[in-house]
Structure formats: C-alpha cells, structure tokens
mmCIF file of C-alpha atoms and ligand atoms in Angstrom:
data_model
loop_
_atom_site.group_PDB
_atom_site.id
_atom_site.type_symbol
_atom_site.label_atom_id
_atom_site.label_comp_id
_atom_site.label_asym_id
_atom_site.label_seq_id
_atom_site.Cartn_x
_atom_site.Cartn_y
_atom_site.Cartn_z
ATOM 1 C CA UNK A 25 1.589 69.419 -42.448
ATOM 2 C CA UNK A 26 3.736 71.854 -39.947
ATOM 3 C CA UNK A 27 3.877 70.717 -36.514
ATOM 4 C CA UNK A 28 5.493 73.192 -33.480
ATOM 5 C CA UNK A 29 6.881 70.785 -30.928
ATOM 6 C CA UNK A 30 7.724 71.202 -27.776
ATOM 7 C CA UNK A 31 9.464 69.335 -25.161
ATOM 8 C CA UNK A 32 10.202 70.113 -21.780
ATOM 9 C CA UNK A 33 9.842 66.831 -20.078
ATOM 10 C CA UNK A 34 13.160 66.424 -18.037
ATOM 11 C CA UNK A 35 16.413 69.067 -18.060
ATOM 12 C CA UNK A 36 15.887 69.863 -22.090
ATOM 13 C CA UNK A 37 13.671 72.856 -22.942
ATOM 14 C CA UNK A 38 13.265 72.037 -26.731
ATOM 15 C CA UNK A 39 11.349 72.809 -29.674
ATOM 16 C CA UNK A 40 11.067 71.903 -33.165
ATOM 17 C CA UNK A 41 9.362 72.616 -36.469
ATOM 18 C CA UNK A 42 8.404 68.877 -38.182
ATOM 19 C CA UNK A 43 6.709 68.660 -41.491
ATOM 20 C CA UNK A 44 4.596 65.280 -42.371
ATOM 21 C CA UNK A 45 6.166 63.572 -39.579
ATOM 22 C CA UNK A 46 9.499 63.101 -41.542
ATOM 23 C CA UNK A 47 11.304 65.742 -42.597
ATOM 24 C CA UNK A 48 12.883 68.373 -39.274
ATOM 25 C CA UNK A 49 12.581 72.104 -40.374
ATOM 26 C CA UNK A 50 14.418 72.951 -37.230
ATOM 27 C CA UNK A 51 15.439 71.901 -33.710
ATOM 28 C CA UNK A 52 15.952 73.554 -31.177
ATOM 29 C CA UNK A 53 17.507 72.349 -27.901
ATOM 30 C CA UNK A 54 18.684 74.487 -24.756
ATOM 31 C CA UNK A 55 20.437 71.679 -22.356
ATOM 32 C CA UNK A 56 20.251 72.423 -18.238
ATOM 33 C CA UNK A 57 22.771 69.915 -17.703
ATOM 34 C CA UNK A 58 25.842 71.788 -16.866
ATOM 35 C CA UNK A 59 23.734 73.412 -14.028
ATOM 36 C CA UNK A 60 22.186 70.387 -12.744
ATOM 37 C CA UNK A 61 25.877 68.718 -13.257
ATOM 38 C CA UNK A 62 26.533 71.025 -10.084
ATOM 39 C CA UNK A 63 24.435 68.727 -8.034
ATOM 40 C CA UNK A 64 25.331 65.084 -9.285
ATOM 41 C CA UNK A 65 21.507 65.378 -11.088
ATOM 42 C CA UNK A 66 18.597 66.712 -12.033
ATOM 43 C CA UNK A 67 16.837 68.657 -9.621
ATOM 44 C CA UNK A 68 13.259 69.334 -10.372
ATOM 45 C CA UNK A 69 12.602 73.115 -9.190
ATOM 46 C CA UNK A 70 15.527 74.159 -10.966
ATOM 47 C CA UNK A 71 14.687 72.228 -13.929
ATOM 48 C CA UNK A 72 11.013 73.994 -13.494
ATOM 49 C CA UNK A 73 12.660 77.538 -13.275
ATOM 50 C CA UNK A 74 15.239 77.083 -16.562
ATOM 51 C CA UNK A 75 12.185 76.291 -18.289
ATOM 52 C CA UNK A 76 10.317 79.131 -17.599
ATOM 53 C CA UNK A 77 13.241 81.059 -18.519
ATOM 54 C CA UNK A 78 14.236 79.207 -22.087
ATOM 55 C CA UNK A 79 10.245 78.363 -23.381
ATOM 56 C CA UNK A 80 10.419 81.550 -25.182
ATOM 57 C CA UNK A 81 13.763 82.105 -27.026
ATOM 58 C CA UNK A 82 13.489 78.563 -27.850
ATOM 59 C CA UNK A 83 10.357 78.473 -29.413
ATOM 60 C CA UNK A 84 10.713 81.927 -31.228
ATOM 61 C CA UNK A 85 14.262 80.354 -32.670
ATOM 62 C CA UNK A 86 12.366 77.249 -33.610
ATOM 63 C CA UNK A 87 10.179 79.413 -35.814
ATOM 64 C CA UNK A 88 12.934 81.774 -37.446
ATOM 65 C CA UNK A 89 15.158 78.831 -37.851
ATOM 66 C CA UNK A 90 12.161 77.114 -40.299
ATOM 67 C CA UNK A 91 11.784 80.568 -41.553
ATOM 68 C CA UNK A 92 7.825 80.299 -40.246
ATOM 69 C CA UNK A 93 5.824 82.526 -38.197
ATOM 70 C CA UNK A 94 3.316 81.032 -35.971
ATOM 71 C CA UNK A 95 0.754 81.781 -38.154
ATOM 72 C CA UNK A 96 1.930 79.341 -40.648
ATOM 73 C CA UNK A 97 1.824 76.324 -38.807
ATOM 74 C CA UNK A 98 -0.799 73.759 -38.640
ATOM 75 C CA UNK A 99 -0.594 72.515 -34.905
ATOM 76 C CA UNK A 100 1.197 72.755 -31.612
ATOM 77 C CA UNK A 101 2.389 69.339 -30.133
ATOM 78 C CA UNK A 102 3.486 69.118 -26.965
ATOM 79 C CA UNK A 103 5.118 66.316 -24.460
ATOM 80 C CA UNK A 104 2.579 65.976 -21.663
ATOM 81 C CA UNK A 105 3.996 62.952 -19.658
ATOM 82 C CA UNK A 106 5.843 61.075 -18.564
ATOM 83 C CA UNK A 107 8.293 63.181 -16.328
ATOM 84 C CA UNK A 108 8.867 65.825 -13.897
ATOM 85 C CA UNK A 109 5.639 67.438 -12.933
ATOM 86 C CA UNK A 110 6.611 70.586 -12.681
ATOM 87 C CA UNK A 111 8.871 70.825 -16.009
ATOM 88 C CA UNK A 112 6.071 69.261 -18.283
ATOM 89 C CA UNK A 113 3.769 71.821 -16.888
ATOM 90 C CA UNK A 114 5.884 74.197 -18.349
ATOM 91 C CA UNK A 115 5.766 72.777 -21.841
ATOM 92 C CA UNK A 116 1.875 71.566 -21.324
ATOM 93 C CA UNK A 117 1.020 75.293 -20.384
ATOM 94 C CA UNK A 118 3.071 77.588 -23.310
ATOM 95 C CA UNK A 119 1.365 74.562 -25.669
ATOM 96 C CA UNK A 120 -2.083 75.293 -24.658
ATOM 97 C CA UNK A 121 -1.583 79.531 -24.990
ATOM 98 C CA UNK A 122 -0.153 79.170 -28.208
ATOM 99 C CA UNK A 123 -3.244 76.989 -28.918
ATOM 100 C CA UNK A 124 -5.617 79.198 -27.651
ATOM 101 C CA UNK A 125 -3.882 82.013 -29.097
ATOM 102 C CA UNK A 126 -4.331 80.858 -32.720
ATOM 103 C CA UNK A 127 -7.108 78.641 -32.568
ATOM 104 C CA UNK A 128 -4.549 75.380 -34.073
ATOM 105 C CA UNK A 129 -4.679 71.684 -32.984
ATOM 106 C CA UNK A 130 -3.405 70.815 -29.817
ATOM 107 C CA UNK A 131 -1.602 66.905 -30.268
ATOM 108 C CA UNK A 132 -0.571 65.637 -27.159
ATOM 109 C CA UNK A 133 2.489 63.444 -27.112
ATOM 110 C CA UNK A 134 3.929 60.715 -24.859
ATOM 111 C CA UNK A 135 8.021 61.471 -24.710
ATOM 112 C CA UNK A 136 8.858 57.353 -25.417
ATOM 113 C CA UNK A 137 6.436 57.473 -28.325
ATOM 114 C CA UNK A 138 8.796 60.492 -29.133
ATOM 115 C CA UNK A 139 12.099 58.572 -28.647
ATOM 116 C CA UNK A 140 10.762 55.496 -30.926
ATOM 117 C CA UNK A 141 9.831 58.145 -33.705
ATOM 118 C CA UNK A 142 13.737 59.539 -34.010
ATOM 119 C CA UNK A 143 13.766 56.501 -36.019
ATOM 120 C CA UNK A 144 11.125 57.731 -37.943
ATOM 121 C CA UNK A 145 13.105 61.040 -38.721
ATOM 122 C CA UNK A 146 16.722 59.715 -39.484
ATOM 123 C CA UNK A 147 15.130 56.279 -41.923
ATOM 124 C CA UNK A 148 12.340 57.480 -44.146
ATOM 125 C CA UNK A 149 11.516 53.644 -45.336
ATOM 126 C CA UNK A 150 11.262 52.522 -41.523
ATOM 127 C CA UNK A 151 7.624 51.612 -40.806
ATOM 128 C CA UNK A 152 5.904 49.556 -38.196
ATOM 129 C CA UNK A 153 5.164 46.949 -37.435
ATOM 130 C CA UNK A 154 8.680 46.359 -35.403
ATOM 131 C CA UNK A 155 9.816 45.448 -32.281
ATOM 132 C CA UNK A 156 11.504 48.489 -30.064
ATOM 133 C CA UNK A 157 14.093 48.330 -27.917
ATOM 134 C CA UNK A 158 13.839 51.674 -25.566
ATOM 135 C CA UNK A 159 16.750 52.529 -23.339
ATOM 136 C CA UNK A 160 16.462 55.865 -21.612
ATOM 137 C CA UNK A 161 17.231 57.754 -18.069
ATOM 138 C CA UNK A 162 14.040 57.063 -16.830
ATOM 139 C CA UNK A 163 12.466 53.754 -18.680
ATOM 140 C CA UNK A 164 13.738 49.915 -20.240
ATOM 141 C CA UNK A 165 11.265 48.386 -22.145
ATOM 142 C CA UNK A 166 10.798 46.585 -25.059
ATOM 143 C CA UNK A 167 7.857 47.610 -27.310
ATOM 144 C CA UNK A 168 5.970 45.426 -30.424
ATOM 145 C CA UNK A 169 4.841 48.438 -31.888
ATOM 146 C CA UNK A 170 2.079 47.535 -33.981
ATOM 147 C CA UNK A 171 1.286 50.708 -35.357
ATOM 148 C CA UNK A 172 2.412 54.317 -34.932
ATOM 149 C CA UNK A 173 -0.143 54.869 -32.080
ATOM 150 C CA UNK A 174 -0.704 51.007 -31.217
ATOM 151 C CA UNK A 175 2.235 49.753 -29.018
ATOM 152 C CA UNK A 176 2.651 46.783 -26.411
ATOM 153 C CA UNK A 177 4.677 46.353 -23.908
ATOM 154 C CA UNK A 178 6.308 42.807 -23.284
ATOM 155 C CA UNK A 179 9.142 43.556 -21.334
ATOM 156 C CA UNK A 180 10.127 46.164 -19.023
ATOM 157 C CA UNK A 181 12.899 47.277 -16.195
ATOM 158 C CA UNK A 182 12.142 45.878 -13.195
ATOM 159 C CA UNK A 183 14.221 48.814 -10.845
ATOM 160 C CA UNK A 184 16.291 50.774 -12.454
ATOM 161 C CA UNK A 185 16.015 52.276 -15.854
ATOM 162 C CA UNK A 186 19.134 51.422 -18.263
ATOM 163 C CA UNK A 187 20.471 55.062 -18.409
ATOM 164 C CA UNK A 188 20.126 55.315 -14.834
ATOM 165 C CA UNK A 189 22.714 52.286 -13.769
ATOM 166 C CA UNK A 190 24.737 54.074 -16.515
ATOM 167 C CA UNK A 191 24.501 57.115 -14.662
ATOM 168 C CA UNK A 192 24.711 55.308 -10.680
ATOM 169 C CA UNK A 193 27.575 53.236 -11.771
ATOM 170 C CA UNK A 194 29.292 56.306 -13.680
ATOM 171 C CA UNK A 195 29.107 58.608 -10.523
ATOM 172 C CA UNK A 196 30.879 55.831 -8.286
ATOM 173 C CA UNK A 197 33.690 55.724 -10.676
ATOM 174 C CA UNK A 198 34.084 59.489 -10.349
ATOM 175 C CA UNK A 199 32.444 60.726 -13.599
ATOM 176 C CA UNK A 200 30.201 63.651 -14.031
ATOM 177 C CA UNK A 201 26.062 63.957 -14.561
ATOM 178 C CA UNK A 202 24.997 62.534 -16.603
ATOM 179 C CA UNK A 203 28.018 59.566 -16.706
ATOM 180 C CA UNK A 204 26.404 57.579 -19.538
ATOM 181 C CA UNK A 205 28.874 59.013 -22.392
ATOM 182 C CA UNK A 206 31.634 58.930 -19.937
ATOM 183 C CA UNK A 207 31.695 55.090 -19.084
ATOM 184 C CA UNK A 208 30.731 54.703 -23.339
ATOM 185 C CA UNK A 209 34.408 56.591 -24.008
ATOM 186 C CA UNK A 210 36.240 55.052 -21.197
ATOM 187 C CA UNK A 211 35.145 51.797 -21.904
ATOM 188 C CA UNK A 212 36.982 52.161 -25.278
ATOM 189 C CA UNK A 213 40.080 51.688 -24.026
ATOM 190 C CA UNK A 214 39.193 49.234 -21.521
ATOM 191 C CA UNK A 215 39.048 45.348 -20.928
ATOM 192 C CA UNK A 216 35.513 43.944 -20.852
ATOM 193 C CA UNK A 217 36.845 40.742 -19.342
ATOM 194 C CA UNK A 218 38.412 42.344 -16.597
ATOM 195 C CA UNK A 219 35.679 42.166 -14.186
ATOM 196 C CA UNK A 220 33.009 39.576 -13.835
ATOM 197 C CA UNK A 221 29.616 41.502 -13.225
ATOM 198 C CA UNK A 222 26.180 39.892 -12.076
ATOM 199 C CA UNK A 223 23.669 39.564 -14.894
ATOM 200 C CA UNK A 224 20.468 39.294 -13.354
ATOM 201 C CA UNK A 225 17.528 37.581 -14.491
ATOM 202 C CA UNK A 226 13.625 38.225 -13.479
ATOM 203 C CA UNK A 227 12.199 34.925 -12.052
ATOM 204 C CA UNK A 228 9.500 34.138 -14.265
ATOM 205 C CA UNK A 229 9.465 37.248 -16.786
ATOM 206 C CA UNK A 230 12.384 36.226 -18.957
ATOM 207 C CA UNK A 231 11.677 39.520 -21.472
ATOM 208 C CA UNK A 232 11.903 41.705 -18.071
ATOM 209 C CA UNK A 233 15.022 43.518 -16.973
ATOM 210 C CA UNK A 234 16.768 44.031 -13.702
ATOM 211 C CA UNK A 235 19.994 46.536 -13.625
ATOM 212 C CA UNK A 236 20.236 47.628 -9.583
ATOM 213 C CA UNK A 237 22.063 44.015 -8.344
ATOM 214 C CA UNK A 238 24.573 44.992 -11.285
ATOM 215 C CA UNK A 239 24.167 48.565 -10.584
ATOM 216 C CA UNK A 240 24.807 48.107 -6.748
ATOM 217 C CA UNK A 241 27.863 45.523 -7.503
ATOM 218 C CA UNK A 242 30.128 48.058 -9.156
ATOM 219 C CA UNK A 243 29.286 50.359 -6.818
ATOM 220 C CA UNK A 244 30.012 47.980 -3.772
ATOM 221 C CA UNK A 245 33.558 47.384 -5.971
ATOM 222 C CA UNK A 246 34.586 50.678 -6.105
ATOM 223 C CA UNK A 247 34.358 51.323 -2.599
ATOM 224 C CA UNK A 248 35.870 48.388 -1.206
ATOM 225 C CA UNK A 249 38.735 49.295 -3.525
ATOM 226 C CA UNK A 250 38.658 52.832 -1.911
ATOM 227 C CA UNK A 251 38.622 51.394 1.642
ATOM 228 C CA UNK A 252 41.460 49.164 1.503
ATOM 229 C CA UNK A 253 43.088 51.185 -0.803
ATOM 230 C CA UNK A 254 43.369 49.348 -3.635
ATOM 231 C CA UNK A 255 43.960 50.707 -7.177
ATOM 232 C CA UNK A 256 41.273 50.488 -9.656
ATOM 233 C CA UNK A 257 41.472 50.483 -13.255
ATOM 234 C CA UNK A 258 38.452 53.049 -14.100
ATOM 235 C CA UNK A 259 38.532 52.068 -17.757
ATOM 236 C CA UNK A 260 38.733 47.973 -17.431
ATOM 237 C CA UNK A 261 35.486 48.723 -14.755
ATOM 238 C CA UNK A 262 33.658 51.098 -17.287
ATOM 239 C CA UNK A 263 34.133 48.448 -20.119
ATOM 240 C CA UNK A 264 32.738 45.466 -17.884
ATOM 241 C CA UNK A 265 29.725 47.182 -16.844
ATOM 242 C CA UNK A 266 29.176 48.456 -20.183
ATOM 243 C CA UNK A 267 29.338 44.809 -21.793
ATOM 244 C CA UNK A 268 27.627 43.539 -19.138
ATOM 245 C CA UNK A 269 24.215 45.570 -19.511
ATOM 246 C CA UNK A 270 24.700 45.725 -23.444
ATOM 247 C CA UNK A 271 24.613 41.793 -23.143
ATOM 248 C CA UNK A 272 21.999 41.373 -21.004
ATOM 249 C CA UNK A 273 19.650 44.035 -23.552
ATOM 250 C CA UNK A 274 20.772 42.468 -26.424
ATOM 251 C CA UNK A 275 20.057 38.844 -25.614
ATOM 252 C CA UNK A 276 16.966 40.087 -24.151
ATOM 253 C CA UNK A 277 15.916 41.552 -27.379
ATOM 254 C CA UNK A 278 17.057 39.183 -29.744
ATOM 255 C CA UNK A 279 14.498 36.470 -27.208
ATOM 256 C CA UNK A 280 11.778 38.342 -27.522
ATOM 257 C CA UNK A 281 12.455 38.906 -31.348
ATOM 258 C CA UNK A 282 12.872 35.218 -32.203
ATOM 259 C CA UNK A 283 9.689 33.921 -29.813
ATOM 260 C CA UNK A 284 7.493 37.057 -31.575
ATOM 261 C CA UNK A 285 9.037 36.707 -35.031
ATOM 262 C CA UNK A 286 10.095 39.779 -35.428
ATOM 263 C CA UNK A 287 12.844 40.665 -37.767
ATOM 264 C CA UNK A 288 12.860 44.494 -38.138
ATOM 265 C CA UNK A 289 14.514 45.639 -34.537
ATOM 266 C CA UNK A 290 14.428 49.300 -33.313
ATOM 267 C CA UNK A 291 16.282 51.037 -30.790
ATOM 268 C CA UNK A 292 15.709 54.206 -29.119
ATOM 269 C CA UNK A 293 16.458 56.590 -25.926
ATOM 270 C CA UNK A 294 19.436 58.491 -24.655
ATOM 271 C CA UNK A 295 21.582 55.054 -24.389
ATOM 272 C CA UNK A 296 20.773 54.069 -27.826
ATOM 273 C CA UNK A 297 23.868 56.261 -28.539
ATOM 274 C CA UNK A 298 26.066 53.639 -26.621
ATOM 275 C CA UNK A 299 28.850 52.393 -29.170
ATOM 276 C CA UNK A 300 28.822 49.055 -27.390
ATOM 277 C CA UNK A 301 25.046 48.428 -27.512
ATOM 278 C CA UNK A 302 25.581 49.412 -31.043
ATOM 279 C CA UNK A 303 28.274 47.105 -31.995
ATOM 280 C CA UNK A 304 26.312 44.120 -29.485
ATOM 281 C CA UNK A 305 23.395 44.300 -31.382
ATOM 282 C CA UNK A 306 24.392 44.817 -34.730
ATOM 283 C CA UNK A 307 26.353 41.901 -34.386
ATOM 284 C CA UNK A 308 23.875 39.921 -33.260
ATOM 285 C CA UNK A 309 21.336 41.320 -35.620
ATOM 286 C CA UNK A 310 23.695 40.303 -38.559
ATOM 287 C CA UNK A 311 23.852 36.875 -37.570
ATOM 288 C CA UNK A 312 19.979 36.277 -37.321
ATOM 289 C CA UNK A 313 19.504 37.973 -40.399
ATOM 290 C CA UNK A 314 17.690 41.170 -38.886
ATOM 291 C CA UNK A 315 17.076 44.418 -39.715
ATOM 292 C CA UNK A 316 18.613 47.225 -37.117
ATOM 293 C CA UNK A 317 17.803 50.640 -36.408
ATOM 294 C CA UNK A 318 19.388 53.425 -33.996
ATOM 295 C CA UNK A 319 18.336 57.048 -34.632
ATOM 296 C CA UNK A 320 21.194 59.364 -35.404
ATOM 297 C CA UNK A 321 22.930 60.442 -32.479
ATOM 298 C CA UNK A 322 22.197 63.347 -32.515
ATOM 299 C CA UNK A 323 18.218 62.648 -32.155
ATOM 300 C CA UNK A 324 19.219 59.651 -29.171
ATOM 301 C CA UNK A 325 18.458 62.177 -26.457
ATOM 302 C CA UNK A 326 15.321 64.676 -25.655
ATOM 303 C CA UNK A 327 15.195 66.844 -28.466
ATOM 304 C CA UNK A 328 11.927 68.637 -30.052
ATOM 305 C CA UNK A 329 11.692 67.260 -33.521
ATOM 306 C CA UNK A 330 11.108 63.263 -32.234
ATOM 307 C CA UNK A 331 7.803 64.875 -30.449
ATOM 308 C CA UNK A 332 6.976 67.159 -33.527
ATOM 309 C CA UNK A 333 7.312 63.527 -35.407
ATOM 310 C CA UNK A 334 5.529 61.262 -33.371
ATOM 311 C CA UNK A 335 2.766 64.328 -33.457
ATOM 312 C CA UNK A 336 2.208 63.912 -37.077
ATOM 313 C CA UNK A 337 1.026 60.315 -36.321
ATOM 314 C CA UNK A 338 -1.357 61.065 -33.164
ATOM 315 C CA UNK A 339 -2.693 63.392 -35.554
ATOM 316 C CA UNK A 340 -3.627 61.575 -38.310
ATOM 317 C CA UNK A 341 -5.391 58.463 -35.666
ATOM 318 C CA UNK A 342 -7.485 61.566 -34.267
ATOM 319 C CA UNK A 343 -5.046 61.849 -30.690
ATOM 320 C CA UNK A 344 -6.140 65.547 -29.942
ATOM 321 C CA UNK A 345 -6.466 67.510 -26.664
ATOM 322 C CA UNK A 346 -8.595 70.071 -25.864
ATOM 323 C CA UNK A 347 -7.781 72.491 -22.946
ATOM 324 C CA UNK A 348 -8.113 70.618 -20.260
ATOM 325 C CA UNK A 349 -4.901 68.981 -21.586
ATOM 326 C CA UNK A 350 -2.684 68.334 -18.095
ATOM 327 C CA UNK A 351 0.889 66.983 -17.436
ATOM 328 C CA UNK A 352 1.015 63.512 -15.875
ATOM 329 C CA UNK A 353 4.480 62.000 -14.460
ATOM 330 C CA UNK A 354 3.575 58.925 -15.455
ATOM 331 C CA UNK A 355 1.560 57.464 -18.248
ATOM 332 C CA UNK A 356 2.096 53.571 -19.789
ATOM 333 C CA UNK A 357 3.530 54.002 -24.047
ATOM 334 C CA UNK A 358 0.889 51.462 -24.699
ATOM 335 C CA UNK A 359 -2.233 53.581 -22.774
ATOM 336 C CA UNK A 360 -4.761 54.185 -25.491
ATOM 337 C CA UNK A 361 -6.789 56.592 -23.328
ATOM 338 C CA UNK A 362 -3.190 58.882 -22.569
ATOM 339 C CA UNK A 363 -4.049 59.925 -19.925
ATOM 340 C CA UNK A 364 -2.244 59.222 -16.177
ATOM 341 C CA UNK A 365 -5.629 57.464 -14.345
HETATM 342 O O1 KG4 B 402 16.401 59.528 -23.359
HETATM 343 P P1 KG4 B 402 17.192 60.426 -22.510
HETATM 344 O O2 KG4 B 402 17.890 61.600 -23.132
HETATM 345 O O3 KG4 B 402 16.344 60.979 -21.336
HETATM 346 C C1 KG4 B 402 15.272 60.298 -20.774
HETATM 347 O O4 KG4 B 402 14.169 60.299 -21.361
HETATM 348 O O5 KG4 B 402 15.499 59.690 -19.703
HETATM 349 O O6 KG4 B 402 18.280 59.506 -21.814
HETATM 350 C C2 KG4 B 402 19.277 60.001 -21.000
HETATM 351 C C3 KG4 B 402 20.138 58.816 -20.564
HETATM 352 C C4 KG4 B 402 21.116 59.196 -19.451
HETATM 353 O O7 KG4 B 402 21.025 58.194 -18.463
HETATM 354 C C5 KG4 B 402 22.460 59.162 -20.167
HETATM 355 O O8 KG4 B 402 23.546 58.833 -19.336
HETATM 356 C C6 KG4 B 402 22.229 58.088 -21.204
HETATM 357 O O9 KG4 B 402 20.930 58.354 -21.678
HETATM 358 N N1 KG4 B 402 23.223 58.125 -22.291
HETATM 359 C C7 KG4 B 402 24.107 57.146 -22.517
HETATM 360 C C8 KG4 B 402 24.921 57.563 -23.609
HETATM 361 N N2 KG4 B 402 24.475 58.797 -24.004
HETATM 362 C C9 KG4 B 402 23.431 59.130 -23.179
HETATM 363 N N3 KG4 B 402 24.298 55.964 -21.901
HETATM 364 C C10 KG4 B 402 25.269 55.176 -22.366
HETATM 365 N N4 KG4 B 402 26.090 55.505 -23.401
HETATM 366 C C11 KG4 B 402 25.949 56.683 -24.047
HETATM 367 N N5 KG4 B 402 26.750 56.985 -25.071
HETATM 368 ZN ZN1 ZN B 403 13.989 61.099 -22.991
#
C-alpha cells in the first residue's frame, strides 16, 4: 500500500511517498528555518504563509520523485495535531482536497506517533511492544507503546520540552535557532565536568521530567559572567548542559525500563540525533543487556515519510477521517478518540 504524507506541523512543509509502512519511496522536506533563524524562532504566521507557498512543489516533487501520479496512490495521510494551528491547517486542508479530489482514504496522524515510527522506517525487525523515549522541540515523554496505535504515557516533561532547554540554553550562549546541533558540536570539544548543573527531580513522579531550573541556571551563568565580565568557556558550558540533560533522560529511562521490564528501548524526536544522548544511553543500554534504537539521523527531525509510516498502521486498526477532519494544537499520543476535546 502507497501512502502520500504530509506534514506541516511546525517550520517543515514536508511530504513523502511510504509503501507498507516500511519502505520511503521519497521524502520531501522544504525547511523555514533560516527565515525563522532571523527572529531567534519560529513564528507562527510566517510559518502559516511558507506553507501556503511550499504545499504544492513539495507534494508534486514527492510524487515525481516515487515516479507516481496521484492517481496511483492508495491514501493521503496527513499530520493533524499537535502544533501550530495555523501551519497544520495548512497540511489538514491540501490533505482533505486531495481526498476529495480522488475519492482515497484520508488517515489522520498524530506527529509523535510519527517521530516513534522513524524507527519503524530505518529497522525493519523493530516491532512493539517497547518502551519510547521521545525527545522533541515541543514534547518529553516516555511512551510503553503497546501496539502501533496503543501507547501510554508514564512519564512526561513537566515545563519545558527537551529540545526546547537545548534551544533556551543554546541562544544564551550565543548560538543560532534552532541551537540544539550547535551545543551537540560544541560540546565535543568541551569538558562535561566543568560546570556543575542542577538535575532536577519531580516530587513524587520519579518517571517525570523537569528541564527549566537547569534551563534557567545556565542561563543565569552566562549572564552573570557577562555582567562582571568574566570569560566563559562556551564549549566546557555546552558539554555540561549537554551531559547534564542526557543523564537525567537516560537514568530516567533506564527506571522506568527496569520497574516495567522492558528491554527493547526506543528513542525518537529532533534530539534523538544528540551524539551524547546516543553514547549515554547506549552505554547504559549495553550494560543492562538492552536493546537500543535511534532512527537515522536523517529521519530525527519533522520529515514526511515518519507520518506516511505511522499512516500505514492507523490504517490497518481502521484510524480514518472523514471531512470534517480539523487541526488541533494539542492532542495526548495515547488519545484513542484523536481528537483535541
Ligand atoms: O522533533 P523536532 O524536529 O521538532 C518537534 O517536533 O519539536 O525537534 C526539534 C528539536 C529542536 O529543539 C532542536 O534543537 C533539537 O530537536 N535537536 C537537537 C539536535 N538536533 C536537533 N538537540 C540536541 N542535539 C542535536 N543534535
Ligand atoms: Zn517533530
């Protein structure tokens, strides 16, 4: 089975051609980010407007890149929340006229279902049941997912999403939008030790997450530095921060795995791409005797063929929208209904 999918959730206007869930016919991804760059973030009418503009090229390249016409696809799947309103509706809207159009299934999609099912594209023998570790701009949680369409949360951010300290924490040490990669390849040269971070816990929720005290203390550092003038070594700060919040997820995950007894470990999300949450957790995974997956980097971010993959498996439960199909900003992974009420 063909699936179109489209993605427009955040500053990516994407689009992809998936077959069976597995195997990527073509991806297409048109970034915003150098634009958005401009203004330390994303900023929602623009992202709206870019959309409007790159729904069209993209999806047509989509097709000619998997050498289909529209015709010979089988459905349309679409991200429909969570996110910016106004860019989903973008996505949401094109989905349901090329729907209408040609009279194919319309498969809604939630976009963190779509990060966990990367994994699904780059390992072919990975199956659930396993226990997800997602770690994106907007969302920290981790996920027993049950079954392709059957998840649970158990954990979950508290504040601020693990990307988005990344990002805070990146932007007071000077970097650009979005900082995430930046602190990842300064922190290579840098000393983890060098600075002792908070690593704060979640009174009675030990599988919860909390990243704005940590967030808020390298910020504080950096500008005391500026204000008495004091040099700063950018790299030694990067690679603190980074070990800190790749120790805090990892130990948090490896909990959770060893209380649940899980022992197949998934990781997905824009900072699933982090080398030192990579080396944290494989390290720890080798030790307990797990098994470890990241998706391929190139799939760690919003891209079209994750939702044209997670598609295949709403799908086959019976997860189709008529429509009346709307964009919601936010919807819970685990919400069996999907919809934002
Ligand atoms: O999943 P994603 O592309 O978008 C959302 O759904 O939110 O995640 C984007 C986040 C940004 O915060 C970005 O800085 C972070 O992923 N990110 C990274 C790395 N690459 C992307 N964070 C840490 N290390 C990286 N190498
Ligand atoms: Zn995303």
């Amino acid at each position: 089975m063909k699936i179109l999918a489209i993605e427009s959730s955040c500053d990516e206007t994407a689009a992809a051609v998936v077959e069976d869930g597995r195997r990527v016919l073509s991806s297409v991804i048109a970034s915003q980010v150098p634009e958005h760059r401009l203004y330390g973030g994303v900023v929602p009418e623009i992202a709206s407007r870019r959309h409007t503009q790159a729904i069209v090229p993209v999806v047509d390249e989509a097709l000619q890149k998997a050498g289909l016409t529209l015709a010979a696809v089988d459905a349309i799947a679409v991200t429909y929340a969570p996110g910016l309103i106004g860019a989903l509706l973008v996505g949401v809207n094109f989905a349901k006229g090329l729907a209408l159009a040609t009279g194919k299934p319309l498969i809604p999609v939630h976009h963190i279902r779509g990060h966990i099912a990367a994994n699904y594209l780059t390992h072919p023998e990975l199956e659930p049941p396993f226990l997800c570790l997602v770690v994106s701009g907007g969302h920290s949680h981790i996920i027993l997912v049950h079954d392709y369409t059957k998840l649970e949360i158990l954990g979950r951010t508290r504040d601020d999403a693990a990307g988005e300290a990344f990002d805070k924490a990146a932007r007071s040490m000077g970097f650009p939008y979005p900082g995430g990669i930046y602190i990842d390849r300064a922190a290579q040269s840098g000393n983890p030790d060098a600075y002792h971070l908070p690593r704060p816990k979640v009174e009675g929720s030990p599988y919860d997450f909390s990243f704005s005290g940590l967030k808020t203390a390298v910020i504080n550092l950096v500008h005391n530095a500026q204000q008495k003038g004091q040099a700063l070594n950018v790299n030694d700060l990067a690679a603190s921060f980074q070990h800190t919040v790749c120790e805090i997820l990892t130990q948090r995950l490896m909990a959770v795995a060893q209380d649940r007894g899980a022992s197949t470990l998934v990781v997905a999300g824009g900072v699933s791409a982090n080398s030192g949450l990579r080396q944290q957790l494989q390290g720890a995974c080798q030790e307990a005797g797990y098994r470890l997956y990241f998706p391929e980097l190139s799939l760690c971010g919003d891209n079209g063929a994750m939702i044209g993959s997670q598609a295949y498996y709403e799908y086959l439960a019976g997860n189709l929208a008529d429509l009346s199909l709307n964009g919601y900003a936010s919807v819970r992974v685990d919400d069996p209904t999907q919809l934002g009420r």
